[in-house]
Amino acid sequence: MRVLAMDTSTEAMSIALIEENDVKMELNTYTKIKHSKQLLPLIQAACRAINWSISSVEAIAVTRGPGSYTGLRIGVTTAKVLAKELRVPLYSVGSLEALAVNVKEDGPVFPFLNARRQTVFLAGYQKGEAWQTLLPVGHYTLEDWLDTIDEAFPTGPLYFVSPDASLFEAAIQEKWGERAKILAKEDSHLAAHRLLEAPFREEDADIFVPEYAKLAEAEEKWQASHPDQVAAHHGSYVERAD
């Protein structure tokens, strides 16, 4: 089966073309250029490089979040459109689960992404034939996630993986010292070819939406200033944006 896998959940972007579990082509970008301007050209360039027709793709895989609101919208929307046009299955993978794949050692793995204002999107996993969720995906303050992990795992090594690890490395090292094992930066990016190594699920392209794990900043401000309307409607009035 030919699979197009893509990740747009961070500033970096990754797409991979995979056939029968063999990575035929992977392209990664680490620029400030908007994903909306790069994603389709990158997919087309990858297909041309190995003489694939986009119509030969038999499945689409994409990260569903959490991560950048704008990035997730672009990736998920592109994946949905391609899956519907090509009439192929659409699969999603949690961004943090895809990150956790990078850690090969045994032990609790805590993938995280910077969510601004000293907060992170974080989860905890014990990997194996059947992954075990140790800490559910959530939006945590620095103090909360440090204390939560410390209480649940008082002994043994703790593995952390994140492209944003440098922002929190000092706090992690201060909390756990040598117990904390932080994956090197070059091994801590979301690579599209890793998506099929993580737990994935099939999605309905008509109703699939990203999993943001928190409100956008503009939405938080709006809801804070309109509590009566929020309570009445239980809904979102503000478009998510980075």
mmCIF file of C-alpha atoms in Angstrom:
data_model
loop_
_atom_site.group_PDB
_atom_site.id
_atom_site.type_symbol
_atom_site.label_atom_id
_atom_site.label_comp_id
_atom_site.label_asym_id
_atom_site.label_seq_id
_atom_site.Cartn_x
_atom_site.Cartn_y
_atom_site.Cartn_z
ATOM 1 C CA MET A 1 0.000 0.000 0.000
ATOM 2 C CA ARG A 2 1.220 3.495 -0.883
ATOM 3 C CA VAL A 3 0.767 5.959 1.971
ATOM 4 C CA LEU A 4 1.201 9.726 2.066
ATOM 5 C CA ALA A 5 1.981 10.757 5.663
ATOM 6 C CA MET A 6 2.211 14.358 6.834
ATOM 7 C CA ASP A 7 2.785 16.389 9.977
ATOM 8 C CA THR A 8 2.116 20.118 10.268
ATOM 9 C CA SER A 9 1.580 20.397 14.015
ATOM 10 C CA THR A 10 4.706 22.476 14.762
ATOM 11 C CA GLU A 11 6.808 25.120 13.007
ATOM 12 C CA ALA A 12 8.606 22.283 11.274
ATOM 13 C CA MET A 13 6.772 20.301 8.616
ATOM 14 C CA SER A 14 7.298 16.755 7.403
ATOM 15 C CA ILE A 15 5.840 14.634 4.612
ATOM 16 C CA ALA A 16 6.719 11.057 3.719
ATOM 17 C CA LEU A 17 5.838 8.638 0.946
ATOM 18 C CA ILE A 18 5.732 5.078 2.226
ATOM 19 C CA GLU A 19 5.129 1.825 0.369
ATOM 20 C CA GLU A 20 4.733 -1.493 2.200
ATOM 21 C CA ASN A 21 6.406 0.017 5.312
ATOM 22 C CA ASP A 22 9.391 1.167 3.224
ATOM 23 C CA VAL A 23 10.053 4.923 3.286
ATOM 24 C CA LYS A 24 10.506 5.909 -0.348
ATOM 25 C CA MET A 25 10.856 9.657 0.222
ATOM 26 C CA GLU A 26 10.715 12.072 3.131
ATOM 27 C CA LEU A 27 10.984 15.855 3.010
ATOM 28 C CA ASN A 28 11.261 18.059 6.094
ATOM 29 C CA THR A 29 11.264 21.835 6.471
ATOM 30 C CA TYR A 30 12.396 23.921 9.432
ATOM 31 C CA THR A 31 11.548 27.426 8.267
ATOM 32 C CA LYS A 32 9.202 30.228 9.284
ATOM 33 C CA ILE A 33 7.411 30.007 5.924
ATOM 34 C CA LYS A 34 3.716 29.300 6.388
ATOM 35 C CA HIS A 35 2.679 25.680 5.968
ATOM 36 C CA SER A 36 -0.175 26.819 3.723
ATOM 37 C CA LYS A 37 2.392 27.929 1.136
ATOM 38 C CA GLN A 38 4.608 24.868 1.420
ATOM 39 C CA LEU A 39 2.533 21.752 2.008
ATOM 40 C CA LEU A 40 1.075 21.008 -1.424
ATOM 41 C CA PRO A 41 4.267 21.999 -3.310
ATOM 42 C CA LEU A 42 6.242 19.739 -0.965
ATOM 43 C CA ILE A 43 3.893 16.822 -1.609
ATOM 44 C CA GLN A 44 4.120 17.384 -5.357
ATOM 45 C CA ALA A 45 7.924 17.608 -5.235
ATOM 46 C CA ALA A 46 8.184 14.373 -3.257
ATOM 47 C CA CYS A 47 5.931 12.539 -5.705
ATOM 48 C CA ARG A 48 7.894 13.813 -8.700
ATOM 49 C CA ALA A 49 11.197 12.786 -7.116
ATOM 50 C CA ILE A 50 10.218 9.109 -7.054
ATOM 51 C CA ASN A 51 7.894 9.140 -10.077
ATOM 52 C CA TRP A 52 4.715 8.655 -8.083
ATOM 53 C CA SER A 53 1.430 9.998 -9.332
ATOM 54 C CA ILE A 54 -0.647 11.484 -6.523
ATOM 55 C CA SER A 55 -3.486 9.330 -7.831
ATOM 56 C CA SER A 56 -1.454 6.221 -6.954
ATOM 57 C CA VAL A 57 -1.602 7.034 -3.223
ATOM 58 C CA GLU A 58 -3.783 4.476 -1.428
ATOM 59 C CA ALA A 59 -4.038 6.011 2.058
ATOM 60 C CA ILE A 60 -3.437 9.320 3.850
ATOM 61 C CA ALA A 61 -2.038 9.684 7.382
ATOM 62 C CA VAL A 62 -1.879 12.960 9.316
ATOM 63 C CA THR A 63 -1.209 14.158 12.854
ATOM 64 C CA ARG A 64 -4.425 15.282 14.558
ATOM 65 C CA GLY A 65 -2.895 17.334 17.378
ATOM 66 C CA PRO A 66 -2.275 18.880 19.724
ATOM 67 C CA GLY A 67 0.027 21.545 18.357
ATOM 68 C CA SER A 68 -0.176 24.741 16.333
ATOM 69 C CA TYR A 69 -3.795 25.673 15.602
ATOM 70 C CA THR A 70 -3.006 27.001 12.150
ATOM 71 C CA GLY A 71 -0.632 24.171 11.318
ATOM 72 C CA LEU A 72 -3.106 21.502 12.396
ATOM 73 C CA ARG A 73 -5.923 23.085 10.396
ATOM 74 C CA ILE A 74 -3.789 23.149 7.269
ATOM 75 C CA GLY A 75 -2.591 19.575 7.613
ATOM 76 C CA VAL A 76 -5.956 18.092 8.534
ATOM 77 C CA THR A 77 -7.817 20.040 5.839
ATOM 78 C CA THR A 78 -5.301 19.003 3.178
ATOM 79 C CA ALA A 79 -5.464 15.378 4.292
ATOM 80 C CA LYS A 80 -9.277 15.394 4.233
ATOM 81 C CA VAL A 81 -9.443 16.928 0.766
ATOM 82 C CA LEU A 82 -6.914 14.468 -0.661
ATOM 83 C CA ALA A 83 -8.600 11.478 0.969
ATOM 84 C CA LYS A 84 -11.977 12.477 -0.454
ATOM 85 C CA GLU A 85 -10.663 13.302 -3.918
ATOM 86 C CA LEU A 86 -8.634 10.088 -4.136
ATOM 87 C CA ARG A 87 -11.329 8.052 -2.357
ATOM 88 C CA VAL A 88 -8.795 6.472 -0.019
ATOM 89 C CA PRO A 89 -8.766 5.816 3.751
ATOM 90 C CA LEU A 90 -7.755 8.634 6.085
ATOM 91 C CA TYR A 91 -5.823 7.822 9.263
ATOM 92 C CA SER A 92 -4.867 10.105 12.141
ATOM 93 C CA VAL A 93 -2.096 9.876 14.727
ATOM 94 C CA GLY A 94 -1.727 11.869 17.925
ATOM 95 C CA SER A 95 1.143 14.353 17.643
ATOM 96 C CA LEU A 96 2.511 13.386 21.046
ATOM 97 C CA GLU A 97 2.320 9.667 20.282
ATOM 98 C CA ALA A 98 4.242 10.281 17.055
ATOM 99 C CA LEU A 99 6.872 12.142 19.097
ATOM 100 C CA ALA A 100 7.092 9.323 21.636
ATOM 101 C CA VAL A 101 8.112 6.882 18.898
ATOM 102 C CA ASN A 102 11.518 8.607 18.832
ATOM 103 C CA VAL A 103 12.395 7.219 22.277
ATOM 104 C CA LYS A 104 13.706 3.660 22.016
ATOM 105 C CA GLU A 105 14.479 3.004 25.688
ATOM 106 C CA ASP A 106 12.099 1.235 28.052
ATOM 107 C CA GLY A 107 10.405 3.347 30.674
ATOM 108 C CA PRO A 108 7.818 6.117 30.913
ATOM 109 C CA VAL A 109 7.999 8.523 27.964
ATOM 110 C CA PHE A 110 6.726 12.098 28.187
ATOM 111 C CA PRO A 111 6.455 13.842 24.803
ATOM 112 C CA PHE A 112 5.543 17.522 24.950
ATOM 113 C CA LEU A 113 5.181 20.636 22.823
ATOM 114 C CA ASN A 114 5.458 24.271 23.860
ATOM 115 C CA ALA A 115 1.997 25.825 24.265
ATOM 116 C CA ARG A 116 3.301 29.295 25.204
ATOM 117 C CA ARG A 117 3.185 31.181 28.520
ATOM 118 C CA GLN A 118 5.156 28.480 30.351
ATOM 119 C CA THR A 119 2.612 25.805 29.446
ATOM 120 C CA VAL A 120 2.903 22.628 27.399
ATOM 121 C CA PHE A 121 0.857 20.043 25.577
ATOM 122 C CA LEU A 122 2.009 16.852 27.256
ATOM 123 C CA ALA A 123 1.182 13.173 27.647
ATOM 124 C CA GLY A 124 2.822 10.098 29.143
ATOM 125 C CA TYR A 125 3.137 6.640 27.579
ATOM 126 C CA GLN A 126 4.569 3.228 28.263
ATOM 127 C CA LYS A 127 5.314 1.826 24.832
ATOM 128 C CA GLY A 128 5.107 -1.788 23.790
ATOM 129 C CA GLU A 129 2.974 -4.054 21.629
ATOM 130 C CA ALA A 130 0.001 -2.289 23.187
ATOM 131 C CA TRP A 131 0.734 1.285 24.234
ATOM 132 C CA GLN A 132 -0.353 2.251 27.742
ATOM 133 C CA THR A 133 -1.393 5.822 28.477
ATOM 134 C CA LEU A 134 0.226 6.933 31.730
ATOM 135 C CA LEU A 135 -0.826 10.574 31.517
ATOM 136 C CA PRO A 136 -3.630 11.749 29.209
ATOM 137 C CA VAL A 137 -3.003 14.379 26.567
ATOM 138 C CA GLY A 138 -3.561 17.747 28.160
ATOM 139 C CA HIS A 139 -2.613 21.388 28.430
ATOM 140 C CA TYR A 140 -0.494 21.771 31.570
ATOM 141 C CA THR A 141 1.214 24.637 33.345
ATOM 142 C CA LEU A 142 4.897 24.116 34.077
ATOM 143 C CA GLU A 143 4.293 23.612 37.796
ATOM 144 C CA ASP A 144 1.368 21.249 37.258
ATOM 145 C CA TRP A 145 3.081 18.885 34.862
ATOM 146 C CA LEU A 146 6.288 18.738 36.878
ATOM 147 C CA ASP A 147 4.358 17.939 40.058
ATOM 148 C CA THR A 148 1.994 15.479 38.351
ATOM 149 C CA ILE A 149 4.842 13.422 36.915
ATOM 150 C CA ASP A 150 6.840 13.595 40.146
ATOM 151 C CA GLU A 151 3.938 12.277 42.217
ATOM 152 C CA ALA A 152 3.094 9.460 39.793
ATOM 153 C CA PHE A 153 6.693 8.350 39.150
ATOM 154 C CA PRO A 154 8.788 8.838 42.297
ATOM 155 C CA THR A 155 11.619 6.548 41.157
ATOM 156 C CA GLY A 156 13.346 5.414 37.989
ATOM 157 C CA PRO A 157 14.340 7.141 34.757
ATOM 158 C CA LEU A 158 11.960 9.526 33.006
ATOM 159 C CA TYR A 159 12.268 10.048 29.242
ATOM 160 C CA PHE A 160 11.367 13.392 27.696
ATOM 161 C CA VAL A 161 11.144 14.170 23.986
ATOM 162 C CA SER A 162 10.262 17.512 22.419
ATOM 163 C CA PRO A 163 11.504 19.858 19.697
ATOM 164 C CA ASP A 164 10.991 22.534 22.367
ATOM 165 C CA ALA A 165 12.944 20.761 25.121
ATOM 166 C CA SER A 166 15.508 23.564 25.461
ATOM 167 C CA LEU A 167 12.792 25.899 26.797
ATOM 168 C CA PHE A 168 12.109 23.602 29.753
ATOM 169 C CA GLU A 169 15.386 21.716 30.152
ATOM 170 C CA ALA A 170 16.544 23.711 33.180
ATOM 171 C CA ALA A 171 13.284 23.084 35.062
ATOM 172 C CA ILE A 172 13.350 19.374 34.195
ATOM 173 C CA GLN A 173 16.952 18.961 35.300
ATOM 174 C CA GLU A 174 16.352 20.911 38.505
ATOM 175 C CA LYS A 175 13.378 18.685 39.347
ATOM 176 C CA TRP A 176 14.871 15.266 38.567
ATOM 177 C CA GLY A 177 18.589 15.606 37.921
ATOM 178 C CA GLU A 178 20.056 12.425 36.450
ATOM 179 C CA ARG A 179 16.681 10.692 36.482
ATOM 180 C CA ALA A 180 15.605 12.909 33.593
ATOM 181 C CA LYS A 181 16.670 11.653 30.165
ATOM 182 C CA ILE A 182 16.056 14.317 27.542
ATOM 183 C CA LEU A 183 16.330 13.182 23.941
ATOM 184 C CA ALA A 184 18.820 15.126 21.810
ATOM 185 C CA LYS A 185 17.316 17.902 19.686
ATOM 186 C CA GLU A 186 18.226 16.225 16.405
ATOM 187 C CA ASP A 187 16.192 13.177 17.467
ATOM 188 C CA SER A 188 13.212 15.113 18.781
ATOM 189 C CA HIS A 189 11.352 16.250 15.680
ATOM 190 C CA LEU A 190 8.052 14.933 14.407
ATOM 191 C CA ALA A 191 9.031 12.894 11.350
ATOM 192 C CA ALA A 192 6.195 11.870 9.038
ATOM 193 C CA HIS A 193 7.598 8.397 8.454
ATOM 194 C CA ARG A 194 7.163 7.716 12.187
ATOM 195 C CA LEU A 195 3.394 8.123 12.018
ATOM 196 C CA LEU A 196 2.773 4.509 11.085
ATOM 197 C CA GLU A 197 4.860 3.330 14.056
ATOM 198 C CA ALA A 198 2.451 4.964 16.507
ATOM 199 C CA PRO A 199 -1.134 3.972 17.312
ATOM 200 C CA PHE A 200 -3.424 5.290 14.582
ATOM 201 C CA ARG A 201 -7.130 5.307 13.855
ATOM 202 C CA GLU A 202 -9.244 5.595 10.738
ATOM 203 C CA GLU A 203 -11.217 8.821 10.368
ATOM 204 C CA ASP A 204 -14.330 9.906 8.513
ATOM 205 C CA ALA A 205 -13.111 12.678 6.225
ATOM 206 C CA ASP A 206 -16.492 14.421 6.398
ATOM 207 C CA ILE A 207 -16.409 15.012 10.159
ATOM 208 C CA PHE A 208 -12.750 14.679 11.209
ATOM 209 C CA VAL A 209 -11.377 17.722 13.050
ATOM 210 C CA PRO A 210 -8.060 18.368 14.833
ATOM 211 C CA GLU A 211 -7.651 17.799 18.556
ATOM 212 C CA TYR A 212 -6.399 21.125 19.885
ATOM 213 C CA ALA A 213 -6.287 20.307 23.648
ATOM 214 C CA LYS A 214 -6.846 23.993 24.539
ATOM 215 C CA LEU A 215 -8.666 27.088 23.386
ATOM 216 C CA ALA A 216 -6.951 29.545 21.090
ATOM 217 C CA GLU A 217 -5.705 32.679 22.851
ATOM 218 C CA ALA A 218 -8.282 34.860 21.098
ATOM 219 C CA GLU A 219 -11.036 32.434 22.075
ATOM 220 C CA GLU A 220 -9.908 32.379 25.704
ATOM 221 C CA LYS A 221 -10.011 36.184 25.840
ATOM 222 C CA TRP A 222 -13.409 36.340 24.164
ATOM 223 C CA GLN A 223 -14.952 33.765 26.493
ATOM 224 C CA ALA A 224 -13.482 35.517 29.528
ATOM 225 C CA SER A 225 -15.158 38.770 28.482
ATOM 226 C CA HIS A 226 -18.486 37.142 27.480
ATOM 227 C CA PRO A 227 -19.217 34.596 30.245
ATOM 228 C CA ASP A 228 -23.009 34.901 29.915
ATOM 229 C CA GLN A 229 -23.024 34.084 26.206
ATOM 230 C CA VAL A 230 -20.593 31.194 26.687
ATOM 231 C CA ALA A 231 -22.811 29.697 29.379
ATOM 232 C CA ALA A 232 -25.882 30.101 27.196
ATOM 233 C CA HIS A 233 -24.466 28.646 24.012
ATOM 234 C CA HIS A 234 -21.762 26.228 25.207
ATOM 235 C CA GLY A 235 -19.921 26.935 22.002
ATOM 236 C CA SER A 236 -17.117 28.699 20.211
ATOM 237 C CA TYR A 237 -17.573 32.083 18.559
ATOM 238 C CA VAL A 238 -13.994 32.861 17.628
ATOM 239 C CA GLU A 239 -12.007 31.284 14.830
ATOM 240 C CA ARG A 240 -8.887 29.606 16.140
ATOM 241 C CA ALA A 241 -5.656 31.276 15.109
ATOM 242 C CA ASP A 242 -2.022 31.252 16.135
#
